[in-house]
mmCIF file of C-alpha atoms in Angstrom:
data_model
loop_
_atom_site.group_PDB
_atom_site.id
_atom_site.type_symbol
_atom_site.label_atom_id
_atom_site.label_comp_id
_atom_site.label_asym_id
_atom_site.label_seq_id
_atom_site.Cartn_x
_atom_site.Cartn_y
_atom_site.Cartn_z
ATOM 1 C CA MET A 1 7.544 -33.398 -7.074
ATOM 2 C CA SER A 2 6.421 -33.363 -10.663
ATOM 3 C CA ASP A 3 8.842 -31.812 -13.141
ATOM 4 C CA LEU A 4 6.477 -28.867 -13.630
ATOM 5 C CA LEU A 5 6.241 -28.181 -9.897
ATOM 6 C CA GLN A 6 9.953 -28.368 -9.266
ATOM 7 C CA ARG A 7 10.607 -25.975 -12.171
ATOM 8 C CA ALA A 8 7.971 -23.559 -10.880
ATOM 9 C CA GLU A 9 9.471 -23.605 -7.397
ATOM 10 C CA ALA A 10 12.980 -23.256 -8.850
ATOM 11 C CA ALA A 11 11.829 -20.169 -10.767
ATOM 12 C CA LEU A 12 10.548 -18.484 -7.592
ATOM 13 C CA THR A 13 13.648 -19.654 -5.707
ATOM 14 C CA GLY A 14 15.888 -18.219 -8.416
ATOM 15 C CA LEU A 15 14.032 -14.927 -8.232
ATOM 16 C CA ALA A 16 14.510 -14.775 -4.459
ATOM 17 C CA LEU A 17 18.156 -15.901 -4.608
ATOM 18 C CA GLY A 18 19.007 -13.288 -7.227
ATOM 19 C CA ASP A 19 17.225 -10.659 -5.168
ATOM 20 C CA ALA A 20 19.132 -11.653 -2.019
ATOM 21 C CA LEU A 21 22.472 -11.710 -3.852
ATOM 22 C CA GLY A 22 21.810 -8.193 -5.145
ATOM 23 C CA MET A 23 20.479 -6.889 -1.820
ATOM 24 C CA PRO A 24 23.886 -5.665 -0.518
ATOM 25 C CA THR A 25 24.965 -4.194 -3.888
ATOM 26 C CA GLN A 26 21.783 -2.502 -5.162
ATOM 27 C CA SER A 27 22.183 1.086 -6.389
ATOM 28 C CA MET A 28 25.961 0.962 -5.909
ATOM 29 C CA SER A 29 28.534 1.538 -8.654
ATOM 30 C CA PRO A 30 30.683 -1.330 -9.948
ATOM 31 C CA ALA A 31 33.724 0.318 -8.338
ATOM 32 C CA GLU A 32 32.021 0.582 -4.951
ATOM 33 C CA ILE A 33 30.910 -3.051 -5.140
ATOM 34 C CA ALA A 34 34.445 -4.190 -5.967
ATOM 35 C CA GLU A 35 35.905 -2.131 -3.114
ATOM 36 C CA ASP A 36 33.380 -3.258 -0.498
ATOM 37 C CA TYR A 37 32.794 -6.890 -1.484
ATOM 38 C CA GLY A 38 35.225 -7.998 -4.178
ATOM 39 C CA THR A 39 33.772 -10.563 -6.572
ATOM 40 C CA ILE A 40 30.283 -11.700 -5.555
ATOM 41 C CA THR A 41 30.304 -15.480 -5.117
ATOM 42 C CA GLY A 42 27.493 -16.007 -2.593
ATOM 43 C CA LEU A 43 25.078 -14.448 -0.131
ATOM 44 C CA ILE A 44 26.637 -11.684 1.982
ATOM 45 C CA ASP A 45 25.635 -9.066 4.549
ATOM 46 C CA ALA A 46 24.887 -5.508 3.461
ATOM 47 C CA GLY A 47 28.060 -3.432 3.745
ATOM 48 C CA PRO A 48 28.700 0.042 5.118
ATOM 49 C CA ARG A 49 27.866 1.877 1.889
ATOM 50 C CA GLN A 50 24.554 0.089 1.312
ATOM 51 C CA ARG A 51 21.929 2.718 2.120
ATOM 52 C CA ILE A 52 18.701 1.047 0.963
ATOM 53 C CA ALA A 53 19.267 -2.258 2.742
ATOM 54 C CA ALA A 54 21.460 -0.970 5.550
ATOM 55 C CA GLY A 55 22.200 -3.607 8.188
ATOM 56 C CA MET A 56 20.376 -6.465 6.453
ATOM 57 C CA PRO A 57 21.947 -9.911 6.946
ATOM 58 C CA ALA A 58 23.095 -12.232 4.184
ATOM 59 C CA GLY A 59 20.225 -13.963 2.410
ATOM 60 C CA SER A 60 17.658 -11.208 3.024
ATOM 61 C CA ILE A 61 15.213 -10.526 0.196
ATOM 62 C CA THR A 62 13.968 -7.090 -0.898
ATOM 63 C CA ASP A 63 10.953 -5.621 -2.675
ATOM 64 C CA ASP A 64 11.477 -7.780 -5.784
ATOM 65 C CA THR A 65 10.600 -11.019 -4.007
ATOM 66 C CA GLU A 66 8.074 -9.497 -1.636
ATOM 67 C CA GLN A 67 6.079 -7.965 -4.484
ATOM 68 C CA ALA A 68 6.332 -11.166 -6.543
ATOM 69 C CA VAL A 69 4.824 -13.051 -3.605
ATOM 70 C CA LEU A 70 2.106 -10.393 -3.419
ATOM 71 C CA VAL A 71 1.321 -10.831 -7.132
ATOM 72 C CA ALA A 72 1.205 -14.614 -6.684
ATOM 73 C CA GLU A 73 -1.223 -14.328 -3.782
ATOM 74 C CA LEU A 74 -3.484 -11.917 -5.684
ATOM 75 C CA LEU A 75 -3.468 -14.158 -8.762
ATOM 76 C CA ILE A 76 -4.479 -17.131 -6.638
ATOM 77 C CA GLN A 77 -7.175 -15.176 -4.811
ATOM 78 C CA GLY A 78 -8.534 -13.845 -8.121
ATOM 79 C CA ASN A 79 -8.494 -17.227 -9.880
ATOM 80 C CA GLY A 80 -5.917 -15.969 -12.368
ATOM 81 C CA ARG A 81 -6.866 -12.304 -12.447
ATOM 82 C CA ILE A 82 -5.487 -9.483 -10.310
ATOM 83 C CA ASP A 83 -8.132 -7.062 -9.094
ATOM 84 C CA PRO A 84 -6.595 -3.592 -9.644
ATOM 85 C CA ASP A 85 -8.254 -1.989 -6.614
ATOM 86 C CA ARG A 86 -7.060 -4.771 -4.329
ATOM 87 C CA PHE A 87 -3.609 -4.593 -5.915
ATOM 88 C CA ALA A 88 -3.385 -0.849 -5.250
ATOM 89 C CA LYS A 89 -4.461 -1.287 -1.628
ATOM 90 C CA SER A 90 -2.008 -4.163 -1.147
ATOM 91 C CA LEU A 91 0.881 -2.107 -2.517
ATOM 92 C CA LEU A 92 0.032 0.760 -0.201
ATOM 93 C CA GLU A 93 -0.191 -1.544 2.802
ATOM 94 C CA TRP A 94 3.133 -3.127 1.858
ATOM 95 C CA GLU A 95 4.901 0.233 1.642
ATOM 96 C CA ARG A 96 3.429 1.410 4.944
ATOM 97 C CA ALA A 97 4.650 -1.764 6.630
ATOM 98 C CA MET A 98 8.125 -1.280 5.168
ATOM 99 C CA ALA A 99 8.230 2.372 6.240
ATOM 100 C CA ALA A 100 7.122 1.413 9.760
ATOM 101 C CA LYS A 101 10.159 -0.872 9.966
ATOM 102 C CA GLY A 102 12.418 2.010 8.944
ATOM 103 C CA SER A 103 13.208 0.449 5.565
ATOM 104 C CA LEU A 104 14.196 2.565 2.573
ATOM 105 C CA ASP A 105 13.251 -0.299 0.233
ATOM 106 C CA LEU A 106 9.910 1.191 -0.793
ATOM 107 C CA LEU A 107 7.852 1.342 -3.988
ATOM 108 C CA GLY A 108 9.750 2.008 -7.208
ATOM 109 C CA PRO A 109 9.264 5.197 -9.235
ATOM 110 C CA SER A 110 6.545 3.982 -11.615
ATOM 111 C CA THR A 111 4.607 2.067 -8.970
ATOM 112 C CA LYS A 112 4.898 4.948 -6.503
ATOM 113 C CA ALA A 113 3.638 7.436 -9.094
ATOM 114 C CA ALA A 114 0.701 5.211 -10.037
ATOM 115 C CA VAL A 115 -0.364 4.641 -6.441
ATOM 116 C CA GLN A 116 -0.090 8.376 -5.724
ATOM 117 C CA ARG A 117 -2.259 9.139 -8.734
ATOM 118 C CA ILE A 118 -4.912 6.770 -7.392
ATOM 119 C CA LEU A 119 -4.766 8.526 -4.020
ATOM 120 C CA ASP A 120 -5.208 11.827 -5.869
ATOM 121 C CA GLY A 121 -8.408 10.557 -7.468
ATOM 122 C CA VAL A 122 -7.150 9.438 -10.874
ATOM 123 C CA PRO A 123 -9.141 6.405 -12.133
ATOM 124 C CA VAL A 124 -7.353 3.080 -11.619
ATOM 125 C CA GLU A 125 -7.375 2.362 -15.362
ATOM 126 C CA GLU A 126 -5.350 5.555 -15.993
ATOM 127 C CA ALA A 127 -2.897 5.383 -13.103
ATOM 128 C CA GLY A 128 -0.142 3.438 -14.849
ATOM 129 C CA SER A 129 -0.052 5.430 -18.081
ATOM 130 C CA GLY A 130 3.504 6.643 -17.452
ATOM 131 C CA GLY A 131 5.137 3.538 -15.959
ATOM 132 C CA THR A 132 8.212 2.468 -17.933
ATOM 133 C CA THR A 133 10.560 1.114 -15.257
ATOM 134 C CA ASN A 134 11.099 -2.523 -14.292
ATOM 135 C CA GLY A 135 8.653 -2.851 -11.370
ATOM 136 C CA ALA A 136 6.201 -4.954 -13.378
ATOM 137 C CA ALA A 137 8.941 -7.178 -14.815
ATOM 138 C CA MET A 138 10.587 -7.816 -11.433
ATOM 139 C CA ARG A 139 7.370 -9.281 -9.957
ATOM 140 C CA ILE A 140 5.939 -10.959 -13.087
ATOM 141 C CA ALA A 141 7.296 -14.512 -12.648
ATOM 142 C CA PRO A 142 4.070 -15.781 -10.989
ATOM 143 C CA VAL A 143 2.160 -14.879 -14.168
ATOM 144 C CA GLY A 144 4.632 -16.976 -16.157
ATOM 145 C CA ILE A 145 3.866 -19.884 -13.833
ATOM 146 C CA ALA A 146 0.087 -19.394 -13.899
ATOM 147 C CA TYR A 147 -0.245 -19.066 -17.701
ATOM 148 C CA THR A 148 1.046 -21.062 -20.654
ATOM 149 C CA THR A 149 2.330 -19.483 -23.848
ATOM 150 C CA ALA A 150 0.346 -21.794 -26.130
ATOM 151 C CA ASP A 151 -1.506 -18.692 -27.321
ATOM 152 C CA LEU A 152 1.142 -15.991 -27.083
ATOM 153 C CA GLU A 153 -1.252 -13.115 -27.798
ATOM 154 C CA ALA A 154 -3.515 -14.263 -24.950
ATOM 155 C CA PHE A 155 -0.475 -14.748 -22.720
ATOM 156 C CA VAL A 156 0.733 -11.181 -23.293
ATOM 157 C CA ALA A 157 -2.804 -9.960 -22.658
ATOM 158 C CA ALA A 158 -2.661 -11.660 -19.245
ATOM 159 C CA VAL A 159 0.712 -10.025 -18.561
ATOM 160 C CA HIS A 160 -0.704 -6.649 -19.569
ATOM 161 C CA ASP A 161 -3.679 -7.152 -17.277
ATOM 162 C CA SER A 162 -1.379 -7.864 -14.343
ATOM 163 C CA CYS A 163 0.785 -4.763 -14.824
ATOM 164 C CA ARG A 164 -1.807 -2.300 -16.156
ATOM 165 C CA LEU A 165 -2.213 -0.619 -12.753
ATOM 166 C CA THR A 166 1.376 0.626 -12.573
ATOM 167 C CA HIS A 167 3.098 0.017 -15.946
ATOM 168 C CA ASP A 168 0.520 0.544 -18.693
ATOM 169 C CA THR A 169 3.062 1.453 -21.375
ATOM 170 C CA GLY A 170 4.630 -0.409 -24.264
ATOM 171 C CA LEU A 171 7.980 -0.416 -22.468
ATOM 172 C CA GLY A 172 6.541 -1.648 -19.187
ATOM 173 C CA VAL A 173 4.449 -4.372 -20.797
ATOM 174 C CA ALA A 174 7.213 -5.489 -23.182
ATOM 175 C CA GLY A 175 9.698 -5.929 -20.336
ATOM 176 C CA ALA A 176 7.252 -7.869 -18.185
ATOM 177 C CA ALA A 177 6.095 -9.987 -21.131
ATOM 178 C CA ALA A 178 9.671 -10.955 -22.009
ATOM 179 C CA VAL A 179 10.476 -12.174 -18.494
ATOM 180 C CA ALA A 180 7.134 -13.943 -18.008
ATOM 181 C CA ALA A 181 7.317 -15.692 -21.388
ATOM 182 C CA ALA A 182 10.829 -16.976 -20.714
ATOM 183 C CA VAL A 183 9.689 -18.333 -17.334
ATOM 184 C CA SER A 184 6.600 -19.986 -18.813
ATOM 185 C CA ALA A 185 8.612 -21.524 -21.642
ATOM 186 C CA GLY A 186 11.143 -22.880 -19.167
ATOM 187 C CA LEU A 187 8.382 -24.619 -17.228
ATOM 188 C CA ASP A 188 7.358 -26.358 -20.446
ATOM 189 C CA GLY A 189 10.896 -27.682 -20.965
ATOM 190 C CA ALA A 190 12.348 -25.044 -23.290
ATOM 191 C CA SER A 191 16.101 -24.567 -23.497
ATOM 192 C CA ARG A 192 17.612 -21.190 -22.717
ATOM 193 C CA SER A 193 17.724 -20.293 -26.396
ATOM 194 C CA GLU A 194 14.120 -21.371 -26.943
ATOM 195 C CA ALA A 195 12.964 -19.456 -23.868
ATOM 196 C CA LEU A 196 14.744 -16.321 -25.080
ATOM 197 C CA ASP A 197 13.219 -16.715 -28.551
ATOM 198 C CA LEU A 198 9.790 -16.665 -26.922
ATOM 199 C CA ALA A 199 10.789 -13.736 -24.710
ATOM 200 C CA LEU A 200 11.719 -11.739 -27.789
ATOM 201 C CA ARG A 201 8.392 -12.498 -29.519
ATOM 202 C CA ALA A 202 6.439 -11.646 -26.357
ATOM 203 C CA ALA A 203 8.320 -8.345 -26.054
ATOM 204 C CA GLU A 204 7.415 -7.474 -29.637
ATOM 205 C CA ILE A 205 3.732 -8.066 -28.875
ATOM 206 C CA GLY A 206 3.893 -6.299 -25.528
ATOM 207 C CA ALA A 207 5.460 -3.204 -27.090
ATOM 208 C CA GLN A 208 2.233 -2.671 -29.006
ATOM 209 C CA ARG A 209 0.143 -2.531 -25.820
ATOM 210 C CA GLY A 210 -0.428 0.295 -23.364
ATOM 211 C CA ASN A 211 0.636 3.884 -23.905
ATOM 212 C CA TRP A 212 3.523 4.720 -26.194
ATOM 213 C CA ILE A 213 6.471 6.411 -24.518
ATOM 214 C CA ALA A 214 9.803 6.992 -26.230
ATOM 215 C CA GLY A 215 12.526 4.495 -25.394
ATOM 216 C CA ALA A 216 14.719 1.865 -26.997
ATOM 217 C CA ASP A 217 12.832 -1.206 -28.219
ATOM 218 C CA ILE A 218 13.339 -4.096 -25.788
ATOM 219 C CA ALA A 219 13.006 -6.858 -28.391
ATOM 220 C CA ALA A 220 15.480 -5.140 -30.728
ATOM 221 C CA LYS A 221 18.015 -4.646 -27.935
ATOM 222 C CA LEU A 222 17.679 -8.260 -26.822
ATOM 223 C CA LEU A 223 18.149 -9.527 -30.386
ATOM 224 C CA TRP A 224 21.273 -7.379 -30.762
ATOM 225 C CA ALA A 225 22.690 -8.590 -27.438
ATOM 226 C CA ARG A 226 22.179 -12.250 -28.312
ATOM 227 C CA GLN A 227 23.948 -11.789 -31.632
ATOM 228 C CA TYR A 228 26.805 -9.570 -30.457
ATOM 229 C CA LEU A 229 27.820 -10.633 -26.938
ATOM 230 C CA PRO A 230 28.823 -14.278 -27.580
ATOM 231 C CA GLY A 231 31.635 -13.159 -29.884
ATOM 232 C CA LEU A 232 33.343 -11.096 -27.183
ATOM 233 C CA PRO A 233 35.836 -12.235 -24.514
ATOM 234 C CA ARG A 234 34.190 -12.843 -21.129
ATOM 235 C CA ASN A 235 35.370 -9.624 -19.469
ATOM 236 C CA GLN A 236 34.171 -7.591 -22.457
ATOM 237 C CA GLN A 237 30.788 -9.335 -22.402
ATOM 238 C CA ILE A 238 30.096 -8.159 -18.862
ATOM 239 C CA ALA A 239 31.499 -4.683 -19.534
ATOM 240 C CA THR A 240 29.210 -4.368 -22.553
ATOM 241 C CA VAL A 241 26.179 -5.298 -20.456
ATOM 242 C CA VAL A 242 27.064 -2.507 -18.014
ATOM 243 C CA GLU A 243 28.257 0.162 -20.433
ATOM 244 C CA VAL A 244 26.103 -0.373 -23.519
ATOM 245 C CA ILE A 245 22.939 -2.178 -22.444
ATOM 246 C CA GLY A 246 22.799 -0.471 -19.026
ATOM 247 C CA THR A 247 21.729 -1.501 -15.536
ATOM 248 C CA SER A 248 19.323 1.234 -14.463
ATOM 249 C CA VAL A 249 15.685 0.756 -13.431
ATOM 250 C CA ALA A 250 14.586 1.497 -17.015
ATOM 251 C CA SER A 251 12.965 -1.617 -18.505
ATOM 252 C CA GLN A 252 14.909 -1.267 -21.750
ATOM 253 C CA GLU A 253 18.127 -1.507 -19.741
ATOM 254 C CA SER A 254 17.618 -3.864 -16.795
ATOM 255 C CA VAL A 255 15.299 -6.385 -18.476
ATOM 256 C CA VAL A 256 17.624 -6.660 -21.459
ATOM 257 C CA ALA A 257 20.657 -6.912 -19.160
ATOM 258 C CA ALA A 258 19.066 -9.798 -17.246
ATOM 259 C CA LEU A 259 18.127 -11.741 -20.369
ATOM 260 C CA ALA A 260 21.486 -10.991 -22.018
ATOM 261 C CA LEU A 261 23.225 -12.618 -19.046
ATOM 262 C CA VAL A 262 20.943 -15.646 -19.406
ATOM 263 C CA ALA A 263 21.957 -15.857 -23.063
ATOM 264 C CA LEU A 264 25.664 -16.136 -22.155
ATOM 265 C CA ASP A 265 25.063 -19.750 -21.111
ATOM 266 C CA LEU A 266 27.090 -19.626 -17.907
ATOM 267 C CA GLU A 267 26.229 -21.711 -14.847
ATOM 268 C CA PRO A 268 22.960 -20.419 -13.345
ATOM 269 C CA PHE A 269 24.308 -19.466 -9.913
ATOM 270 C CA GLU A 270 27.407 -17.896 -11.456
ATOM 271 C CA THR A 271 25.125 -15.858 -13.714
ATOM 272 C CA ILE A 272 23.119 -14.313 -10.895
ATOM 273 C CA CYS A 273 26.294 -13.684 -8.881
ATOM 274 C CA ILE A 274 27.657 -11.746 -11.868
ATOM 275 C CA ALA A 275 24.357 -9.837 -12.046
ATOM 276 C CA ALA A 276 24.732 -8.894 -8.382
ATOM 277 C CA GLY A 277 28.107 -7.304 -9.125
ATOM 278 C CA LEU A 278 27.133 -5.253 -12.186
ATOM 279 C CA GLY A 279 26.190 -2.084 -10.347
ATOM 280 C CA GLY A 280 22.902 -0.256 -10.651
ATOM 281 C CA ASP A 281 19.671 -2.171 -10.092
ATOM 282 C CA THR A 282 21.521 -5.366 -9.227
ATOM 283 C CA ASP A 283 18.858 -7.057 -7.112
ATOM 284 C CA THR A 284 16.214 -6.732 -9.832
ATOM 285 C CA ILE A 285 18.508 -7.819 -12.670
ATOM 286 C CA ALA A 286 19.652 -10.863 -10.691
ATOM 287 C CA ALA A 287 16.067 -11.663 -9.657
ATOM 288 C CA MET A 288 14.752 -11.615 -13.235
ATOM 289 C CA ALA A 289 17.660 -13.709 -14.506
ATOM 290 C CA GLY A 290 17.219 -16.115 -11.595
ATOM 291 C CA ALA A 291 13.517 -16.625 -12.319
ATOM 292 C CA VAL A 292 14.231 -17.548 -15.935
ATOM 293 C CA LEU A 293 17.192 -19.806 -15.118
ATOM 294 C CA GLY A 294 15.266 -21.610 -12.388
ATOM 295 C CA ALA A 295 12.391 -22.306 -14.780
ATOM 296 C CA VAL A 296 14.732 -23.604 -17.487
ATOM 297 C CA HIS A 297 17.101 -25.679 -15.340
ATOM 298 C CA GLY A 298 14.942 -26.669 -12.377
ATOM 299 C CA GLU A 299 16.047 -27.167 -8.803
ATOM 300 C CA GLN A 300 19.553 -28.380 -9.731
ATOM 301 C CA ALA A 301 20.337 -24.797 -10.806
ATOM 302 C CA TRP A 302 20.689 -23.601 -7.204
ATOM 303 C CA PRO A 303 23.216 -24.660 -4.532
ATOM 304 C CA ALA A 304 21.432 -26.404 -1.666
ATOM 305 C CA ASP A 305 23.287 -24.432 1.015
ATOM 306 C CA ALA A 306 22.292 -21.089 -0.538
ATOM 307 C CA VAL A 307 18.654 -22.197 -0.824
ATOM 308 C CA ARG A 308 18.687 -23.369 2.790
ATOM 309 C CA GLN A 309 20.099 -20.032 3.970
ATOM 310 C CA LEU A 310 17.524 -18.151 1.902
ATOM 311 C CA HIS A 311 14.646 -20.023 3.534
ATOM 312 C CA ASP A 312 16.134 -19.816 7.022
ATOM 313 C CA VAL A 313 16.357 -16.029 6.774
ATOM 314 C CA ASN A 314 13.038 -15.339 5.039
ATOM 315 C CA GLN A 315 10.618 -18.240 5.622
ATOM 316 C CA LEU A 316 9.196 -17.997 2.107
ATOM 317 C CA PRO A 317 6.132 -20.118 1.112
ATOM 318 C CA LEU A 318 7.473 -20.846 -2.370
ATOM 319 C CA ARG A 319 6.367 -24.490 -2.591
ATOM 320 C CA LYS A 320 2.780 -23.636 -1.603
ATOM 321 C CA LEU A 321 2.616 -20.674 -3.981
ATOM 322 C CA SER A 322 4.009 -22.793 -6.819
ATOM 323 C CA GLU A 323 1.410 -25.506 -6.267
ATOM 324 C CA GLU A 324 -1.451 -23.024 -6.193
ATOM 325 C CA LEU A 325 -0.246 -21.066 -9.214
ATOM 326 C CA LEU A 326 0.007 -24.272 -11.209
ATOM 327 C CA THR A 327 -3.670 -25.035 -10.533
ATOM 328 C CA LEU A 328 -4.369 -21.983 -12.729
ATOM 329 C CA ARG A 329 -2.023 -22.988 -15.539
ATOM 330 C CA GLY A 330 -3.646 -23.956 -18.818
#
């Protein structure tokens, strides 16, 4: 594989690995995670207190990866553009399929509200006017693969276009732009610090797009985290991510938490294992961090046995998607 292709595939693999690591812990408290699983060091089955992913085996992905694959397929079909009507229909079909299987892993709050508004007759271009949670950011990695950041304003415009349907707010766009920019920079050979610099600039631009809704500024929080966390002892770093930055579905919490963990410069797999044990929206935080770390470090970031288990359980077409997304790049 070319270096670009292996980084692109590693980004999607990191997204899926982080998602699968967080599958058994999502929406649980740190105390519950510690009691049920101890320290997360690898892929594990969903435990008895996991309601959303009840009974799922180790290595299973959730909505984060499935919707990222959906975005990738729509980007490829649209030659780099996501048709909003097709996107809305695809999201509805996805949720119906999940519900038919008895899954509780359905559309997130902002995406669900936007799709419902479309069903109620609201124009597609207005449906996402209230979306501030992390649904756009969790599935944005394919846009980071398909587009370069050579023109950052144009890049953020492409991000905005891809998340306008469900997250047409400054918070939603800023969070998605930060993750996508870090992924795209990693593909071009950026270091972690360089990728996070670009993420911060993209978040600043993204915050000016879409509808304004009150909430902490993502770029400002990320800048603070990068300056403050490295000076703390390791256990205090993680506690600060949980207690001060936050791990909820809000973009200004979970996106910043994911990128703050990336900034700590730990081993990539260790980083997403830590993310899976934070509590809160663990699968999404680990997925976003994994996408960025895979893009920056390439395939050597991920243990071969974990990748093999991931593919055995899910049969994901990540190589094919990576190749096709890269035909759009540049």
